[in-house]
Structure formats: C-alpha cells, structure tokens
Amino acid sequence: QKEVEQDPGPLSVPEGAIVSLNCTYSNSAFQYFMWYRQYSRKGPELLMYTYSSGNKEDGRFTAQVDKSSKYISLFIRDSQPSDSATYLCAMITAGNEKLTFGTGTRLTIIP
Amino acid sequence: GAVVSQHPSWVICKSGTSVKIECRSLDFQATTMFWYRQFPKQSLMLMATSNEGSKATYEQGVEKDKFLINHASLTLSTLTVTSAHPEDSSFYICSAGASEAFFGQGTRLTVV
C-alpha cells in the first residue's frame, strides 16, 4: 500500500464547476500538507500549504484536512480553463524535508 | 514566494556524454535541495537529497555514480548525468525549502 493515494484521473469538468480533488494517506506522522499544480513540462507550483485539520481558503482554492480520517481535499471554485493541469498532493512529517507525493490528478476544464 | 531556478530547461545530448543541470535558490539559502525525476504522466520520484558541504543521500535504486550531485554552496546544487543513455531521458526537477518546497522549472533531458 502506498503511503499516499491519489486518483490519477483524468478528470474533466465544465468551466465554472466546482472541482474536488482528494488524497488519502496511511502515515499518521504526516503533519504538513501541500497541494501543487503542475502544467505540462513545468515544475510543480505550490498552491496551498496547511498543517492543521480544517479548511484554508485562498481565492478560488480551499484546502481541507481531516487528520482523523487521514484525508485531504482541494476544492476549486468557478473553475477556469487555465486550471487545467495536474494537481499533486504532498505531505511531510515534522522535522523532515522530504515530501511524499500522491500520483497526481490530471484535470481538464472544458470551456 | 521563494524562487528556485533550474538550468537548462531542456537539453539534447548524445549517448555516452555527460550533462550537468544546475539548481539555484535565488532569494534564500538552502542547506538541503532535492532532485526528482518524472516520467510522462507519472508523479515525481525522489532521486537524492543534496546536502551543502557533504555527500548527497541517494534513494534506493538510484546509481550514485551515474547521477553525481554536488552542493558546493548554499544557493547552488548540480546534478550531472554521467555517460548518459537513452533510458536516462526524462524530466528532472529540483526543489529547495523546508515544508513549503519550491520547485525549479524542470529540465527535459533527451539522450539520442
């Protein structure tokens, strides 16, 4: 079993829809949770960073962490074609700099 | 946010030659940098942890003599793919910064 599970998709939704991306994890030592967006042939770009259970909002993006269920989500509101990319969840234990990535979900927003 | 610059963004080389990829942290000092490899439609695979002033730590299955890492200063780490072969063709990405890791733009290596 992988430490971090993420549905690879692909996921296609119409423009304006709410997108929900999810990851589950098995290691309860993970304390910090990140979501990255990666466009084709580019390096990942940090979107959201959280370390506590609950919601964190930044513009159209909301990151949700449920440590009791070992489940994290990224919601994208009012999705735009420019949101089409691969979204990677990543997590890290305290005192460690090594990230553990999910497989990434390929998202396409259809105009 | 912090900026990590990676160079070159793409390179084509002949089989048997060596290629050097640079990773620089532009506005912060990084005692640790990370090198990843990514195959098409797959996630990032950590290759090694680059430590300033000491030897790199390689992940299991990564040939340290093949992928030479040098972290000579707090702002620069280099990855040299030695005697490159077509199977080394891939997308290589570096990152730096604790917790909120910042990534370089990536380098697409094609070995012909």
PDB file of C-alpha atoms in Angstrom:
ATOM      1  CA  GLN A   1       0.000   0.000   0.000  1.00  0.00           C
ATOM      2  CA  LYS A   2       1.311   3.428  -0.933  1.00  0.00           C
ATOM      3  CA  GLU A   3       1.703   5.980   1.817  1.00  0.00           C
ATOM      4  CA  VAL A   4      -0.301   8.496  -0.196  1.00  0.00           C
ATOM      5  CA  GLU A   5      -3.132   7.532  -2.537  1.00  0.00           C
ATOM      6  CA  GLN A   6      -4.490   9.866  -5.162  1.00  0.00           C
ATOM      7  CA  ASP A   7      -6.861   9.115  -8.013  1.00  0.00           C
ATOM      8  CA  PRO A   8      -4.877   9.808 -11.219  1.00  0.00           C
ATOM      9  CA  GLY A   9      -7.967  10.699 -13.187  1.00  0.00           C
ATOM     10  CA  PRO A  10      -8.208  12.052 -15.801  1.00  0.00           C
ATOM     11  CA  LEU A  11     -10.939  14.342 -14.551  1.00  0.00           C
ATOM     12  CA  SER A  12     -12.873  16.570 -16.943  1.00  0.00           C
ATOM     13  CA  VAL A  13     -15.388  19.151 -15.773  1.00  0.00           C
ATOM     14  CA  PRO A  14     -17.159  22.064 -17.473  1.00  0.00           C
ATOM     15  CA  GLU A  15     -15.972  25.599 -16.907  1.00  0.00           C
ATOM     16  CA  GLY A  16     -17.482  27.164 -13.798  1.00  0.00           C
ATOM     17  CA  ALA A  17     -17.954  23.864 -11.969  1.00  0.00           C
ATOM     18  CA  ILE A  18     -16.597  23.124  -8.530  1.00  0.00           C
ATOM     19  CA  VAL A  19     -13.723  20.673  -8.623  1.00  0.00           C
ATOM     20  CA  SER A  20     -12.912  18.326  -5.770  1.00  0.00           C
ATOM     21  CA  LEU A  21      -9.516  16.642  -5.635  1.00  0.00           C
ATOM     22  CA  ASN A  22      -8.670  14.182  -2.896  1.00  0.00           C
ATOM     23  CA  CYS A  23      -5.845  12.248  -1.291  1.00  0.00           C
ATOM     24  CA  THR A  24      -5.754   9.696   1.461  1.00  0.00           C
ATOM     25  CA  TYR A  25      -2.724   8.721   3.467  1.00  0.00           C
ATOM     26  CA  SER A  26      -1.729   5.972   5.838  1.00  0.00           C
ATOM     27  CA  ASN A  27       1.106   7.526   7.857  1.00  0.00           C
ATOM     28  CA  SER A  28      -0.334   9.349  10.869  1.00  0.00           C
ATOM     29  CA  ALA A  29       3.033  11.110  11.331  1.00  0.00           C
ATOM     30  CA  PHE A  30       2.336  13.382   8.367  1.00  0.00           C
ATOM     31  CA  GLN A  31       1.816  16.855   9.756  1.00  0.00           C
ATOM     32  CA  TYR A  32       2.115  19.240   6.807  1.00  0.00           C
ATOM     33  CA  PHE A  33       0.047  19.012   3.688  1.00  0.00           C
ATOM     34  CA  MET A  34       0.566  20.699   0.349  1.00  0.00           C
ATOM     35  CA  TRP A  35      -1.168  20.930  -2.981  1.00  0.00           C
ATOM     36  CA  TYR A  36       0.835  21.626  -6.095  1.00  0.00           C
ATOM     37  CA  ARG A  37      -0.262  22.461  -9.599  1.00  0.00           C
ATOM     38  CA  GLN A  38       1.897  21.280 -12.460  1.00  0.00           C
ATOM     39  CA  TYR A  39       1.433  22.379 -16.033  1.00  0.00           C
ATOM     40  CA  SER A  40       2.805  20.185 -18.758  1.00  0.00           C
ATOM     41  CA  ARG A  41       6.618  20.250 -18.929  1.00  0.00           C
ATOM     42  CA  LYS A  42       6.908  22.628 -16.000  1.00  0.00           C
ATOM     43  CA  GLY A  43       7.944  22.248 -12.387  1.00  0.00           C
ATOM     44  CA  PRO A  44       5.234  21.992  -9.699  1.00  0.00           C
ATOM     45  CA  GLU A  45       3.908  25.238  -8.276  1.00  0.00           C
ATOM     46  CA  LEU A  46       2.853  25.424  -4.645  1.00  0.00           C
ATOM     47  CA  LEU A  47      -0.857  26.247  -4.349  1.00  0.00           C
ATOM     48  CA  MET A  48      -1.786  25.575  -0.750  1.00  0.00           C
ATOM     49  CA  TYR A  49       0.027  24.650   2.429  1.00  0.00           C
ATOM     50  CA  THR A  50      -1.742  23.558   5.596  1.00  0.00           C
ATOM     51  CA  TYR A  51      -0.752  21.918   8.841  1.00  0.00           C
ATOM     52  CA  SER A  52      -3.918  21.603  10.863  1.00  0.00           C
ATOM     53  CA  SER A  53      -7.255  19.945  10.424  1.00  0.00           C
ATOM     54  CA  GLY A  54      -9.921  22.168   8.958  1.00  0.00           C
ATOM     55  CA  ASN A  55     -10.242  24.430   5.964  1.00  0.00           C
ATOM     56  CA  LYS A  56      -7.900  27.012   4.492  1.00  0.00           C
ATOM     57  CA  GLU A  57      -9.103  29.293   1.763  1.00  0.00           C
ATOM     58  CA  ASP A  58      -7.126  31.272  -0.790  1.00  0.00           C
ATOM     59  CA  GLY A  59      -9.146  32.874  -3.540  1.00  0.00           C
ATOM     60  CA  ARG A  60     -10.914  30.179  -5.522  1.00  0.00           C
ATOM     61  CA  PHE A  61      -8.979  27.421  -3.757  1.00  0.00           C
ATOM     62  CA  THR A  62      -9.881  25.723  -0.479  1.00  0.00           C
ATOM     63  CA  ALA A  63      -7.699  23.100   1.147  1.00  0.00           C
ATOM     64  CA  GLN A  64      -9.309  20.772   3.629  1.00  0.00           C
ATOM     65  CA  VAL A  65      -7.539  18.448   6.034  1.00  0.00           C
ATOM     66  CA  ASP A  66      -9.145  15.744   8.150  1.00  0.00           C
ATOM     67  CA  LYS A  67      -6.374  14.148  10.186  1.00  0.00           C
ATOM     68  CA  SER A  68      -8.719  11.765  11.968  1.00  0.00           C
ATOM     69  CA  SER A  69      -9.718  10.245   8.629  1.00  0.00           C
ATOM     70  CA  LYS A  70      -6.282  10.771   7.034  1.00  0.00           C
ATOM     71  CA  TYR A  71      -7.929  12.560   4.160  1.00  0.00           C
ATOM     72  CA  ILE A  72      -7.159  15.822   2.415  1.00  0.00           C
ATOM     73  CA  SER A  73      -9.012  17.676  -0.307  1.00  0.00           C
ATOM     74  CA  LEU A  74      -8.553  20.602  -2.624  1.00  0.00           C
ATOM     75  CA  PHE A  75     -11.628  22.418  -3.896  1.00  0.00           C
ATOM     76  CA  ILE A  76     -11.529  24.752  -6.860  1.00  0.00           C
ATOM     77  CA  ARG A  77     -14.490  27.081  -7.257  1.00  0.00           C
ATOM     78  CA  ASP A  78     -15.546  28.707 -10.511  1.00  0.00           C
ATOM     79  CA  SER A  79     -13.093  26.541 -12.410  1.00  0.00           C
ATOM     80  CA  GLN A  80     -11.385  28.080 -15.423  1.00  0.00           C
ATOM     81  CA  PRO A  81      -9.722  26.509 -18.476  1.00  0.00           C
ATOM     82  CA  SER A  82      -6.425  27.845 -17.110  1.00  0.00           C
ATOM     83  CA  ASP A  83      -6.892  25.494 -14.131  1.00  0.00           C
ATOM     84  CA  SER A  84      -6.317  22.555 -16.473  1.00  0.00           C
ATOM     85  CA  ALA A  85      -3.190  20.901 -15.105  1.00  0.00           C
ATOM     86  CA  THR A  86      -2.021  18.021 -12.971  1.00  0.00           C
ATOM     87  CA  TYR A  87      -2.625  18.508  -9.257  1.00  0.00           C
ATOM     88  CA  LEU A  88      -0.322  16.785  -6.825  1.00  0.00           C
ATOM     89  CA  CYS A  89      -0.891  16.382  -3.135  1.00  0.00           C
ATOM     90  CA  ALA A  90       2.191  16.120  -0.965  1.00  0.00           C
ATOM     91  CA  MET A  91       2.826  15.688   2.695  1.00  0.00           C
ATOM     92  CA  ILE A  92       5.683  15.724   5.140  1.00  0.00           C
ATOM     93  CA  THR A  93       6.416  14.657   8.690  1.00  0.00           C
ATOM     94  CA  ALA A  94       7.598  17.102  11.329  1.00  0.00           C
ATOM     95  CA  GLY A  95      11.320  17.802  11.213  1.00  0.00           C
ATOM     96  CA  ASN A  96      11.692  16.219   7.802  1.00  0.00           C
ATOM     97  CA  GLU A  97      12.178  17.976   4.486  1.00  0.00           C
ATOM     98  CA  LYS A  98      11.347  15.001   2.271  1.00  0.00           C
ATOM     99  CA  LEU A  99       7.996  15.293   0.560  1.00  0.00           C
ATOM    100  CA  THR A 100       5.821  12.272  -0.120  1.00  0.00           C
ATOM    101  CA  PHE A 101       3.730  12.841  -3.230  1.00  0.00           C
ATOM    102  CA  GLY A 102       0.497  11.423  -4.487  1.00  0.00           C
ATOM    103  CA  THR A 103       0.449  10.240  -8.078  1.00  0.00           C
ATOM    104  CA  GLY A 104      -1.235  13.443  -9.256  1.00  0.00           C
ATOM    105  CA  THR A 105      -4.682  14.003 -10.811  1.00  0.00           C
ATOM    106  CA  ARG A 106      -4.903  15.263 -14.380  1.00  0.00           C
ATOM    107  CA  LEU A 107      -7.656  17.860 -14.549  1.00  0.00           C
ATOM    108  CA  THR A 108      -9.189  19.347 -17.684  1.00  0.00           C
ATOM    109  CA  ILE A 109     -11.644  22.232 -17.539  1.00  0.00           C
ATOM    110  CA  ILE A 110     -13.823  22.245 -20.636  1.00  0.00           C
ATOM    111  CA  PRO A 111     -14.793  25.723 -21.933  1.00  0.00           C
TER     112      PRO A 111
ATOM    113  CA  GLY B   1       7.329  33.343  -2.742  1.00  0.00           C
ATOM    114  CA  ALA B   2      10.797  31.877  -2.870  1.00  0.00           C
ATOM    115  CA  VAL B   3      12.294  31.258  -6.274  1.00  0.00           C
ATOM    116  CA  VAL B   4      14.245  28.256  -7.383  1.00  0.00           C
ATOM    117  CA  SER B   5      15.857  28.499 -10.785  1.00  0.00           C
ATOM    118  CA  GLN B   6      16.862  25.464 -12.791  1.00  0.00           C
ATOM    119  CA  HIS B   7      19.028  25.474 -15.895  1.00  0.00           C
ATOM    120  CA  PRO B   8      18.871  24.406 -18.635  1.00  0.00           C
ATOM    121  CA  SER B   9      15.168  23.924 -19.247  1.00  0.00           C
ATOM    122  CA  TRP B  10      15.890  21.379 -21.931  1.00  0.00           C
ATOM    123  CA  VAL B  11      18.936  19.633 -23.313  1.00  0.00           C
ATOM    124  CA  ILE B  12      19.619  17.099 -26.008  1.00  0.00           C
ATOM    125  CA  CYS B  13      22.835  15.133 -25.808  1.00  0.00           C
ATOM    126  CA  LYS B  14      24.497  12.214 -27.494  1.00  0.00           C
ATOM    127  CA  SER B  15      24.624   8.838 -25.838  1.00  0.00           C
ATOM    128  CA  GLY B  16      27.780   8.463 -23.752  1.00  0.00           C
ATOM    129  CA  THR B  17      28.213  12.126 -22.942  1.00  0.00           C
ATOM    130  CA  SER B  18      27.601  13.818 -19.596  1.00  0.00           C
ATOM    131  CA  VAL B  19      25.083  16.526 -18.835  1.00  0.00           C
ATOM    132  CA  LYS B  20      25.083  18.972 -15.940  1.00  0.00           C
ATOM    133  CA  ILE B  21      21.890  20.511 -14.568  1.00  0.00           C
ATOM    134  CA  GLU B  22      22.024  23.453 -12.174  1.00  0.00           C
ATOM    135  CA  CYS B  23      19.575  24.329  -9.421  1.00  0.00           C
ATOM    136  CA  ARG B  24      19.818  27.692  -7.715  1.00  0.00           C
ATOM    137  CA  SER B  25      17.873  29.192  -4.848  1.00  0.00           C
ATOM    138  CA  LEU B  26      17.634  32.860  -5.814  1.00  0.00           C
ATOM    139  CA  ASP B  27      16.425  34.582  -2.675  1.00  0.00           C
ATOM    140  CA  PHE B  28      17.172  32.220   0.172  1.00  0.00           C
ATOM    141  CA  GLN B  29      19.872  29.883   1.340  1.00  0.00           C
ATOM    142  CA  ALA B  30      19.236  26.173   1.098  1.00  0.00           C
ATOM    143  CA  THR B  31      21.336  23.714   3.037  1.00  0.00           C
ATOM    144  CA  THR B  32      19.255  20.955   1.510  1.00  0.00           C
ATOM    145  CA  MET B  33      17.964  20.573  -2.016  1.00  0.00           C
ATOM    146  CA  PHE B  34      16.182  17.658  -3.620  1.00  0.00           C
ATOM    147  CA  TRP B  35      16.420  16.120  -7.054  1.00  0.00           C
ATOM    148  CA  TYR B  36      13.462  14.377  -8.625  1.00  0.00           C
ATOM    149  CA  ARG B  37      12.847  12.511 -11.801  1.00  0.00           C
ATOM    150  CA  GLN B  38       9.472  12.436 -13.500  1.00  0.00           C
ATOM    151  CA  PHE B  39       8.329  10.137 -16.283  1.00  0.00           C
ATOM    152  CA  PRO B  40       5.422  11.126 -18.545  1.00  0.00           C
ATOM    153  CA  LYS B  41       2.081  11.116 -16.766  1.00  0.00           C
ATOM    154  CA  GLN B  42       3.672   9.972 -13.531  1.00  0.00           C
ATOM    155  CA  SER B  43       4.394  11.613 -10.235  1.00  0.00           C
ATOM    156  CA  LEU B  44       7.747  12.835  -9.036  1.00  0.00           C
ATOM    157  CA  MET B  45      10.251  10.243  -7.929  1.00  0.00           C
ATOM    158  CA  LEU B  46      12.807  11.435  -5.400  1.00  0.00           C
ATOM    159  CA  MET B  47      16.300  10.574  -6.556  1.00  0.00           C
ATOM    160  CA  ALA B  48      18.509  12.127  -3.922  1.00  0.00           C
ATOM    161  CA  THR B  49      18.862  14.707  -1.209  1.00  0.00           C
ATOM    162  CA  SER B  50      21.634  17.207  -1.822  1.00  0.00           C
ATOM    163  CA  ASN B  51      23.374  18.438   1.325  1.00  0.00           C
ATOM    164  CA  GLU B  52      25.533  21.541   1.308  1.00  0.00           C
ATOM    165  CA  GLY B  53      29.115  20.703   2.147  1.00  0.00           C
ATOM    166  CA  SER B  54      28.602  16.965   2.403  1.00  0.00           C
ATOM    167  CA  LYS B  55      27.721  13.935   0.339  1.00  0.00           C
ATOM    168  CA  ALA B  56      24.307  13.554  -1.171  1.00  0.00           C
ATOM    169  CA  THR B  57      21.913  10.943   0.125  1.00  0.00           C
ATOM    170  CA  TYR B  58      20.572   8.735  -2.634  1.00  0.00           C
ATOM    171  CA  GLU B  59      17.276   6.898  -2.656  1.00  0.00           C
ATOM    172  CA  GLN B  60      17.258   3.162  -3.042  1.00  0.00           C
ATOM    173  CA  GLY B  61      17.865   2.072  -6.599  1.00  0.00           C
ATOM    174  CA  VAL B  62      19.441   5.336  -7.748  1.00  0.00           C
ATOM    175  CA  GLU B  63      23.011   4.919  -9.002  1.00  0.00           C
ATOM    176  CA  LYS B  64      25.179   7.481  -7.260  1.00  0.00           C
ATOM    177  CA  ASP B  65      27.987   7.053  -9.795  1.00  0.00           C
ATOM    178  CA  LYS B  66      25.542   7.713 -12.586  1.00  0.00           C
ATOM    179  CA  PHE B  67      23.878  10.742 -11.067  1.00  0.00           C
ATOM    180  CA  LEU B  68      26.554  12.886  -9.472  1.00  0.00           C
ATOM    181  CA  ILE B  69      25.329  15.584  -7.130  1.00  0.00           C
ATOM    182  CA  ASN B  70      27.370  18.484  -5.880  1.00  0.00           C
ATOM    183  CA  HIS B  71      26.105  21.082  -3.424  1.00  0.00           C
ATOM    184  CA  ALA B  72      29.044  23.427  -3.199  1.00  0.00           C
ATOM    185  CA  SER B  73      27.261  26.477  -1.839  1.00  0.00           C
ATOM    186  CA  LEU B  74      24.089  27.403  -0.008  1.00  0.00           C
ATOM    187  CA  THR B  75      22.445  28.520  -3.233  1.00  0.00           C
ATOM    188  CA  LEU B  76      23.611  26.003  -5.815  1.00  0.00           C
ATOM    189  CA  SER B  77      23.262  22.294  -6.330  1.00  0.00           C
ATOM    190  CA  THR B  78      24.198  20.484  -9.532  1.00  0.00           C
ATOM    191  CA  LEU B  79      23.151  17.136 -10.930  1.00  0.00           C
ATOM    192  CA  THR B  80      25.432  15.560 -13.506  1.00  0.00           C
ATOM    193  CA  VAL B  81      24.119  12.654 -15.516  1.00  0.00           C
ATOM    194  CA  THR B  82      27.268  10.796 -16.485  1.00  0.00           C
ATOM    195  CA  SER B  83      27.612   8.658 -19.603  1.00  0.00           C
ATOM    196  CA  ALA B  84      24.005   9.327 -20.452  1.00  0.00           C
ATOM    197  CA  HIS B  85      21.973   6.728 -22.316  1.00  0.00           C
ATOM    198  CA  PRO B  86      18.547   6.947 -23.936  1.00  0.00           C
ATOM    199  CA  GLU B  87      16.910   5.397 -20.857  1.00  0.00           C
ATOM    200  CA  ASP B  88      18.112   8.413 -18.862  1.00  0.00           C
ATOM    201  CA  SER B  89      15.846  10.619 -20.961  1.00  0.00           C
ATOM    202  CA  SER B  90      13.381  12.140 -18.533  1.00  0.00           C
ATOM    203  CA  PHE B  91      12.208  15.298 -16.822  1.00  0.00           C
ATOM    204  CA  TYR B  92      14.473  16.239 -13.907  1.00  0.00           C
ATOM    205  CA  ILE B  93      13.277  18.688 -11.262  1.00  0.00           C
ATOM    206  CA  CYS B  94      14.966  20.174  -8.223  1.00  0.00           C
ATOM    207  CA  SER B  95      13.398  21.663  -5.135  1.00  0.00           C
ATOM    208  CA  ALA B  96      14.527  23.582  -2.073  1.00  0.00           C
ATOM    209  CA  GLY B  97      12.996  24.977   1.095  1.00  0.00           C
ATOM    210  CA  ALA B  98      11.680  23.156   4.120  1.00  0.00           C
ATOM    211  CA  SER B  99       7.962  22.303   4.340  1.00  0.00           C
ATOM    212  CA  GLU B 100       6.864  24.619   1.566  1.00  0.00           C
ATOM    213  CA  ALA B 101       9.170  23.162  -1.026  1.00  0.00           C
ATOM    214  CA  PHE B 102       9.725  25.352  -4.044  1.00  0.00           C
ATOM    215  CA  PHE B 103      10.499  23.717  -7.326  1.00  0.00           C
ATOM    216  CA  GLY B 104      12.617  24.640 -10.274  1.00  0.00           C
ATOM    217  CA  GLN B 105      11.172  24.791 -13.748  1.00  0.00           C
ATOM    218  CA  GLY B 106      12.470  21.352 -14.572  1.00  0.00           C
ATOM    219  CA  THR B 107      14.928  20.132 -17.193  1.00  0.00           C
ATOM    220  CA  ARG B 108      13.863  17.896 -20.032  1.00  0.00           C
ATOM    221  CA  LEU B 109      16.767  15.665 -20.957  1.00  0.00           C
ATOM    222  CA  THR B 110      16.731  13.785 -24.229  1.00  0.00           C
ATOM    223  CA  VAL B 111      19.581  11.402 -24.938  1.00  0.00           C
ATOM    224  CA  VAL B 112      19.926  10.388 -28.556  1.00  0.00           C
TER     225      VAL B 112
END
